[in-house]
mmCIF file of C-alpha atoms in Angstrom:
data_model
loop_
_atom_site.group_PDB
_atom_site.id
_atom_site.type_symbol
_atom_site.label_atom_id
_atom_site.label_comp_id
_atom_site.label_asym_id
_atom_site.label_seq_id
_atom_site.Cartn_x
_atom_site.Cartn_y
_atom_site.Cartn_z
ATOM 1 C CA MET A 1 -116.574 68.310 13.207
ATOM 2 C CA ASP A 2 -118.009 65.353 15.118
ATOM 3 C CA ILE A 3 -115.151 62.825 15.204
ATOM 4 C CA VAL A 4 -115.892 59.217 16.096
ATOM 5 C CA VAL A 5 -112.971 56.867 16.844
ATOM 6 C CA ASP A 6 -113.427 53.086 16.877
ATOM 7 C CA PHE A 7 -110.836 50.404 17.595
ATOM 8 C CA ASP A 8 -110.725 47.688 14.934
ATOM 9 C CA GLN A 9 -108.981 44.474 16.004
ATOM 10 C CA ASP A 10 -109.145 42.864 12.557
ATOM 11 C CA PRO A 11 -105.517 42.283 11.395
ATOM 12 C CA SER A 12 -106.527 43.175 7.829
ATOM 13 C CA ALA A 13 -107.945 46.584 8.806
ATOM 14 C CA GLY A 14 -104.929 48.504 7.470
ATOM 15 C CA GLU A 15 -105.234 46.991 3.992
ATOM 16 C CA ARG A 16 -108.962 47.669 3.891
ATOM 17 C CA LEU A 17 -108.529 51.278 5.039
ATOM 18 C CA ALA A 18 -105.753 51.878 2.488
ATOM 19 C CA ARG A 19 -108.096 50.833 -0.329
ATOM 20 C CA GLU A 20 -110.677 53.279 1.007
ATOM 21 C CA LEU A 21 -108.088 56.066 1.092
ATOM 22 C CA TYR A 22 -107.114 55.475 -2.557
ATOM 23 C CA ALA A 23 -110.708 55.398 -3.805
ATOM 24 C CA GLY A 24 -111.192 58.084 -6.471
ATOM 25 C CA LEU A 25 -107.509 59.026 -6.729
ATOM 26 C CA PRO A 26 -105.779 59.004 -10.127
ATOM 27 C CA ALA A 27 -102.877 57.023 -8.636
ATOM 28 C CA GLY A 28 -104.897 53.801 -8.682
ATOM 29 C CA GLY A 29 -104.652 51.601 -5.626
ATOM 30 C CA PRO A 30 -102.190 50.837 -2.852
ATOM 31 C CA ALA A 31 -99.344 48.379 -3.212
ATOM 32 C CA PRO A 32 -100.152 44.752 -2.380
ATOM 33 C CA GLY A 33 -100.896 44.456 1.301
ATOM 34 C CA ALA A 34 -97.998 43.800 3.657
ATOM 35 C CA ASP A 35 -98.301 41.692 6.769
ATOM 36 C CA PRO A 36 -99.766 43.587 9.748
ATOM 37 C CA PRO A 37 -97.247 44.927 12.283
ATOM 38 C CA HIS A 38 -95.818 42.378 14.702
ATOM 39 C CA GLY A 39 -97.699 42.391 17.991
ATOM 40 C CA LEU A 40 -100.687 44.303 16.599
ATOM 41 C CA LEU A 41 -103.274 45.229 19.241
ATOM 42 C CA GLY A 42 -105.633 46.823 16.776
ATOM 43 C CA THR A 43 -106.220 49.966 14.740
ATOM 44 C CA ALA A 44 -107.820 53.223 15.904
ATOM 45 C CA VAL A 45 -110.038 54.520 13.083
ATOM 46 C CA ALA A 46 -111.380 58.091 12.943
ATOM 47 C CA ARG A 47 -114.444 59.087 10.935
ATOM 48 C CA ALA A 48 -116.848 62.022 10.685
ATOM 49 C CA ASP A 49 -120.299 61.439 9.206
ATOM 50 C CA GLY A 50 -118.989 58.122 7.881
ATOM 51 C CA ALA A 51 -116.062 59.690 5.997
ATOM 52 C CA LEU A 52 -112.626 58.254 6.782
ATOM 53 C CA LEU A 53 -110.340 60.836 8.422
ATOM 54 C CA GLY A 54 -107.427 58.679 9.484
ATOM 55 C CA TRP A 55 -106.255 55.586 11.286
ATOM 56 C CA ALA A 56 -103.482 54.445 13.597
ATOM 57 C CA PRO A 57 -102.363 50.835 14.213
ATOM 58 C CA VAL A 58 -101.114 50.131 17.739
ATOM 59 C CA TYR A 59 -98.546 47.377 18.196
ATOM 60 C CA CYS A 60 -95.525 46.210 20.195
ATOM 61 C CA ALA A 61 -92.489 46.036 17.939
ATOM 62 C CA GLY A 62 -90.064 45.110 20.759
ATOM 63 C CA PRO A 63 -87.553 44.710 22.245
ATOM 64 C CA GLU A 64 -89.034 46.935 24.995
ATOM 65 C CA THR A 65 -92.070 44.913 25.967
ATOM 66 C CA ASP A 66 -93.627 47.730 27.993
ATOM 67 C CA VAL A 67 -93.598 50.193 25.048
ATOM 68 C CA ALA A 68 -96.382 50.218 22.458
ATOM 69 C CA THR A 69 -95.902 51.965 19.118
ATOM 70 C CA VAL A 70 -98.554 53.872 17.194
ATOM 71 C CA GLN A 71 -98.293 54.842 13.525
ATOM 72 C CA ARG A 72 -100.835 57.118 11.986
ATOM 73 C CA VAL A 73 -102.235 57.979 8.599
ATOM 74 C CA LEU A 74 -104.182 61.217 8.134
ATOM 75 C CA VAL A 75 -106.274 60.852 5.005
ATOM 76 C CA ALA A 76 -106.091 64.476 3.807
ATOM 77 C CA LEU A 77 -102.304 64.639 4.118
ATOM 78 C CA GLU A 78 -101.743 61.189 2.632
ATOM 79 C CA ARG A 79 -103.940 61.936 -0.384
ATOM 80 C CA GLU A 80 -102.007 65.162 -0.945
ATOM 81 C CA ARG A 81 -98.734 63.203 -0.795
ATOM 82 C CA ILE A 82 -99.994 60.594 -3.271
ATOM 83 C CA VAL A 83 -101.190 63.185 -5.786
ATOM 84 C CA SER A 84 -98.146 65.496 -5.495
ATOM 85 C CA GLY A 85 -95.575 62.712 -5.298
ATOM 86 C CA HIS A 86 -93.695 64.063 -2.287
ATOM 87 C CA ASN A 87 -93.945 64.770 1.439
ATOM 88 C CA ALA A 88 -94.634 68.482 1.698
ATOM 89 C CA GLU A 89 -94.687 68.316 5.520
ATOM 90 C CA PRO A 90 -97.370 70.973 6.014
ATOM 91 C CA ASP A 91 -98.040 72.504 9.422
ATOM 92 C CA GLY A 92 -101.430 70.787 9.537
ATOM 93 C CA THR A 93 -104.857 72.311 10.030
ATOM 94 C CA ASP A 94 -106.843 72.552 13.267
ATOM 95 C CA ASP A 95 -109.098 69.755 12.003
ATOM 96 C CA GLU A 96 -106.099 67.493 11.292
ATOM 97 C CA GLU A 97 -104.724 68.227 14.747
ATOM 98 C CA ALA A 98 -108.075 67.306 16.286
ATOM 99 C CA VAL A 99 -108.164 64.004 14.374
ATOM 100 C CA LEU A 100 -104.610 63.126 15.414
ATOM 101 C CA LEU A 101 -105.338 63.927 19.060
ATOM 102 C CA ARG A 102 -108.388 61.687 19.064
ATOM 103 C CA LEU A 103 -106.495 58.847 17.362
ATOM 104 C CA PHE A 104 -103.588 59.007 19.801
ATOM 105 C CA ARG A 105 -105.843 59.267 22.841
ATOM 106 C CA ARG A 106 -107.717 56.145 21.784
ATOM 107 C CA ALA A 107 -104.407 54.414 21.036
ATOM 108 C CA ALA A 108 -103.154 55.369 24.522
ATOM 109 C CA ASP A 109 -106.340 54.040 26.151
ATOM 110 C CA GLU A 110 -106.019 50.701 24.361
ATOM 111 C CA ALA A 111 -102.285 50.391 25.095
ATOM 112 C CA ARG A 112 -102.868 51.201 28.769
ATOM 113 C CA ALA A 113 -105.634 48.634 28.996
ATOM 114 C CA ALA A 114 -103.280 46.042 27.485
ATOM 115 C CA GLY A 115 -100.693 46.698 30.203
ATOM 116 C CA PHE A 116 -98.187 48.932 28.403
ATOM 117 C CA ALA A 117 -96.356 51.701 30.277
ATOM 118 C CA MET A 118 -95.458 53.899 27.288
ATOM 119 C CA LEU A 119 -96.871 54.844 23.899
ATOM 120 C CA GLN A 120 -94.340 56.021 21.315
ATOM 121 C CA TRP A 121 -94.529 57.456 17.820
ATOM 122 C CA SER A 122 -92.223 59.049 15.277
ATOM 123 C CA ASP A 123 -93.267 62.334 13.718
ATOM 124 C CA THR A 124 -93.517 62.919 9.990
ATOM 125 C CA GLU A 125 -95.132 66.370 9.916
ATOM 126 C CA ALA A 126 -92.904 68.177 12.400
ATOM 127 C CA GLU A 127 -95.121 71.112 13.366
ATOM 128 C CA LEU A 128 -98.316 69.080 13.628
ATOM 129 C CA ASP A 129 -96.684 66.345 15.686
ATOM 130 C CA ALA A 130 -95.000 68.853 17.988
ATOM 131 C CA ARG A 131 -98.342 70.507 18.766
ATOM 132 C CA VAL A 132 -100.027 67.177 19.414
ATOM 133 C CA ALA A 133 -97.155 65.986 21.606
ATOM 134 C CA ALA A 134 -97.403 69.185 23.653
ATOM 135 C CA GLU A 135 -101.165 68.777 24.036
ATOM 136 C CA LEU A 136 -100.745 65.179 25.212
ATOM 137 C CA GLU A 137 -97.762 66.124 27.447
ATOM 138 C CA ALA A 138 -95.564 63.596 25.644
ATOM 139 C CA SER A 139 -91.779 63.964 25.832
ATOM 140 C CA VAL A 140 -89.050 63.755 23.195
ATOM 141 C CA HIS A 141 -87.316 60.382 23.411
ATOM 142 C CA ARG A 142 -84.709 60.750 20.634
ATOM 143 C CA GLU A 143 -83.940 62.499 17.363
ATOM 144 C CA ILE A 144 -84.582 60.330 14.303
ATOM 145 C CA GLY A 145 -83.816 62.606 11.372
ATOM 146 C CA ARG A 146 -83.464 66.048 9.913
ATOM 147 C CA LYS A 147 -84.432 68.133 6.909
ATOM 148 C CA TRP A 148 -81.598 70.071 5.288
ATOM 149 C CA GLY A 149 -82.033 72.784 2.719
ATOM 150 C CA SER A 150 -81.528 76.157 1.197
ATOM 151 C CA SER A 151 -84.321 78.656 0.637
ATOM 152 C CA ALA A 152 -82.207 80.878 -1.620
ATOM 153 C CA LEU A 153 -80.458 78.778 -4.248
ATOM 154 C CA ASP A 154 -79.393 81.919 -6.105
ATOM 155 C CA ARG A 155 -77.062 82.663 -3.161
ATOM 156 C CA TRP A 156 -76.061 79.052 -2.463
ATOM 157 C CA LYS A 157 -72.450 77.907 -2.426
ATOM 158 C CA PRO A 158 -70.660 74.885 -0.915
ATOM 159 C CA ARG A 159 -69.409 75.363 2.639
ATOM 160 C CA THR A 160 -66.089 73.582 2.050
ATOM 161 C CA ALA A 161 -63.880 72.699 -0.925
ATOM 162 C CA LEU A 162 -65.219 69.515 -2.539
ATOM 163 C CA PRO A 163 -63.412 66.965 -4.706
ATOM 164 C CA ALA A 164 -64.001 66.739 -8.437
ATOM 165 C CA VAL A 165 -66.384 63.880 -9.261
ATOM 166 C CA ARG A 166 -67.862 62.254 -12.363
ATOM 167 C CA THR A 167 -71.641 62.159 -12.597
ATOM 168 C CA GLN A 168 -74.351 61.146 -15.038
ATOM 169 C CA PRO A 169 -78.140 61.404 -15.256
ATOM 170 C CA PRO A 170 -79.990 58.270 -14.128
ATOM 171 C CA ALA A 171 -81.061 55.710 -16.687
ATOM 172 C CA SER A 172 -84.716 56.753 -16.472
ATOM 173 C CA GLY A 173 -86.574 59.980 -15.809
ATOM 174 C CA PRO A 174 -85.712 63.584 -16.744
ATOM 175 C CA GLY A 175 -82.028 64.260 -16.190
ATOM 176 C CA TRP A 176 -82.547 67.362 -14.048
ATOM 177 C CA GLN A 177 -84.519 65.309 -11.507
ATOM 178 C CA GLY A 178 -81.702 62.904 -10.723
ATOM 179 C CA LEU A 179 -77.963 62.433 -10.729
ATOM 180 C CA GLU A 180 -75.682 59.436 -10.160
ATOM 181 C CA LEU A 181 -72.085 59.372 -8.959
ATOM 182 C CA LEU A 182 -69.606 57.450 -11.097
ATOM 183 C CA THR A 183 -66.821 55.807 -9.133
ATOM 184 C CA PRO A 184 -63.908 53.554 -10.143
ATOM 185 C CA GLY A 185 -64.599 51.176 -7.256
ATOM 186 C CA GLY A 186 -67.676 49.444 -5.904
ATOM 187 C CA GLY A 187 -69.244 52.529 -4.312
ATOM 188 C CA ALA A 188 -72.424 54.092 -5.630
ATOM 189 C CA ALA A 189 -74.635 57.096 -4.898
ATOM 190 C CA ARG A 190 -77.756 58.627 -6.390
ATOM 191 C CA ILE A 191 -79.877 61.663 -5.656
ATOM 192 C CA ALA A 192 -83.370 62.136 -7.069
ATOM 193 C CA ALA A 193 -86.054 64.740 -6.459
ATOM 194 C CA VAL A 194 -89.497 66.011 -7.376
ATOM 195 C CA VAL A 195 -90.495 69.611 -8.026
ATOM 196 C CA SER A 196 -93.525 71.416 -6.654
ATOM 197 C CA GLY A 197 -93.766 75.002 -7.841
ATOM 198 C CA ASP A 198 -90.543 76.781 -6.956
ATOM 199 C CA GLU A 199 -89.457 74.103 -4.464
ATOM 200 C CA MET A 200 -87.581 70.837 -4.926
ATOM 201 C CA TYR A 201 -87.852 67.931 -2.479
ATOM 202 C CA VAL A 202 -85.307 65.135 -2.136
ATOM 203 C CA GLU A 203 -86.899 62.237 -0.281
ATOM 204 C CA LYS A 204 -83.736 60.142 -0.130
ATOM 205 C CA VAL A 205 -80.088 60.196 -1.139
ATOM 206 C CA GLY A 206 -78.969 56.626 -1.689
ATOM 207 C CA HIS A 207 -75.317 55.792 -1.167
ATOM 208 C CA HIS A 208 -73.040 52.835 -0.552
ATOM 209 C CA GLY A 209 -69.285 52.811 -0.015
ATOM 210 C CA ILE A 210 -69.000 56.584 -0.565
ATOM 211 C CA GLU A 211 -67.243 59.023 1.756
ATOM 212 C CA ALA A 212 -68.863 62.293 2.798
ATOM 213 C CA PRO A 213 -66.717 64.609 0.583
ATOM 214 C CA GLU A 214 -67.587 62.693 -2.597
ATOM 215 C CA LEU A 215 -71.255 62.506 -1.601
ATOM 216 C CA GLY A 216 -71.232 66.240 -0.846
ATOM 217 C CA ALA A 217 -69.783 66.856 -4.299
ATOM 218 C CA LEU A 218 -72.636 64.874 -5.849
ATOM 219 C CA VAL A 219 -75.165 67.008 -3.964
ATOM 220 C CA ALA A 220 -73.396 70.198 -5.078
ATOM 221 C CA GLU A 221 -73.337 69.049 -8.716
ATOM 222 C CA PHE A 222 -77.039 68.285 -8.457
ATOM 223 C CA ILE A 223 -77.794 71.782 -7.171
ATOM 224 C CA VAL A 224 -75.779 73.325 -10.021
ATOM 225 C CA GLN A 225 -77.731 71.198 -12.493
ATOM 226 C CA VAL A 226 -81.084 72.192 -10.986
ATOM 227 C CA ARG A 227 -80.216 75.893 -11.131
ATOM 228 C CA ARG A 228 -79.161 75.572 -14.768
ATOM 229 C CA VAL A 229 -81.969 73.395 -16.110
ATOM 230 C CA HIS A 230 -84.825 74.437 -13.815
ATOM 231 C CA PRO A 231 -84.139 78.073 -12.845
ATOM 232 C CA SER A 232 -87.606 78.601 -11.353
ATOM 233 C CA VAL A 233 -86.616 76.434 -8.385
ATOM 234 C CA VAL A 234 -85.432 78.642 -5.523
ATOM 235 C CA SER A 235 -85.698 76.234 -2.591
ATOM 236 C CA LEU A 236 -84.256 72.758 -2.008
ATOM 237 C CA GLN A 237 -85.072 70.406 0.870
ATOM 238 C CA VAL A 238 -83.366 67.056 1.561
ATOM 239 C CA ARG A 239 -84.493 64.427 4.070
ATOM 240 C CA GLU A 240 -81.819 62.701 6.151
ATOM 241 C CA SER A 241 -82.627 59.973 8.663
ATOM 242 C CA ALA A 242 -79.860 59.275 11.198
ATOM 243 C CA ASP A 243 -77.280 59.059 8.389
ATOM 244 C CA ASP A 244 -73.970 60.513 9.596
ATOM 245 C CA VAL A 245 -72.270 60.283 6.188
ATOM 246 C CA LEU A 246 -75.125 62.062 4.431
ATOM 247 C CA ALA A 247 -75.349 64.677 7.189
ATOM 248 C CA ALA A 248 -71.659 65.512 6.773
ATOM 249 C CA ALA A 249 -72.082 65.597 2.991
ATOM 250 C CA LEU A 250 -75.055 67.955 3.132
ATOM 251 C CA LYS A 251 -73.222 70.268 5.514
ATOM 252 C CA ALA A 252 -70.180 70.331 3.229
ATOM 253 C CA ALA A 253 -72.456 71.048 0.258
ATOM 254 C CA GLY A 254 -73.682 74.213 1.953
ATOM 255 C CA LEU A 255 -77.103 73.088 3.176
ATOM 256 C CA ARG A 256 -78.422 73.802 6.669
ATOM 257 C CA ILE A 257 -80.800 72.006 9.024
ATOM 258 C CA SER A 258 -84.293 73.489 8.782
ATOM 259 C CA HIS A 259 -86.342 70.854 10.653
ATOM 260 C CA ARG A 260 -85.710 67.960 13.021
ATOM 261 C CA TRP A 261 -87.812 64.829 13.433
ATOM 262 C CA TRP A 262 -88.334 63.282 16.843
ATOM 263 C CA GLU A 263 -89.568 60.113 18.440
ATOM 264 C CA TYR A 264 -92.057 60.957 21.204
ATOM 265 C CA ARG A 265 -93.099 58.922 24.226
ATOM 266 C CA LEU A 266 -96.248 59.297 26.287
ATOM 267 C CA ALA A 267 -96.319 57.806 29.786
ATOM 268 C CA LEU A 268 -99.461 55.752 30.310
#
């Protein structure tokens, strides 16, 4: 695959590329365009034979003025996410790895030329990003999140005794795909998921004013509900991003860490 990477300094490049990514998909179009990232240098854009493969805006978000940030979109993975409705976090193909390497190398060149000392990024596909970071000789800067789960729900059980809680299905959507915690005070929590084959993915567990034991009980009730209403599901994965309360709740509910997400830094 002959990959060509250009650097587009038009602030509206991201919105234009997003419309190109959505072209032909049943999901329609992207959400109304947001403002470009603060301190945008430009956007690395990868193509092969004119077809869009991915892009990566490079910007300085601060407060470290010598660190540039790069965020990337790989078209094949993003289209899969849009169609399926969840982040499957695949390992990534050799072609996708090659595209990401070329995007990050161009981003590093542009950041270096602009006077930055470091290029940083946060991974979203753990295996793919780890391989690319190793190839570029980037280092782990900090942990930013984890994926918790169980690959054998038929043998699942909570790790600790959990309090009794009151729950209800959410106001919209099939009941087995979501569950809300009912509390006498001002706290609130909700878990929602999507199913792909025999796996269930929880992108986010929302909570406010809830302690870890009660939140863990909500997660456990949700798993019981899934097993009862959707018995074909054998695997559950939950994303957690630097959320100590949720991490403690997931541990109490009997889930284990299966992946970790990192922020990488590349010295320029």
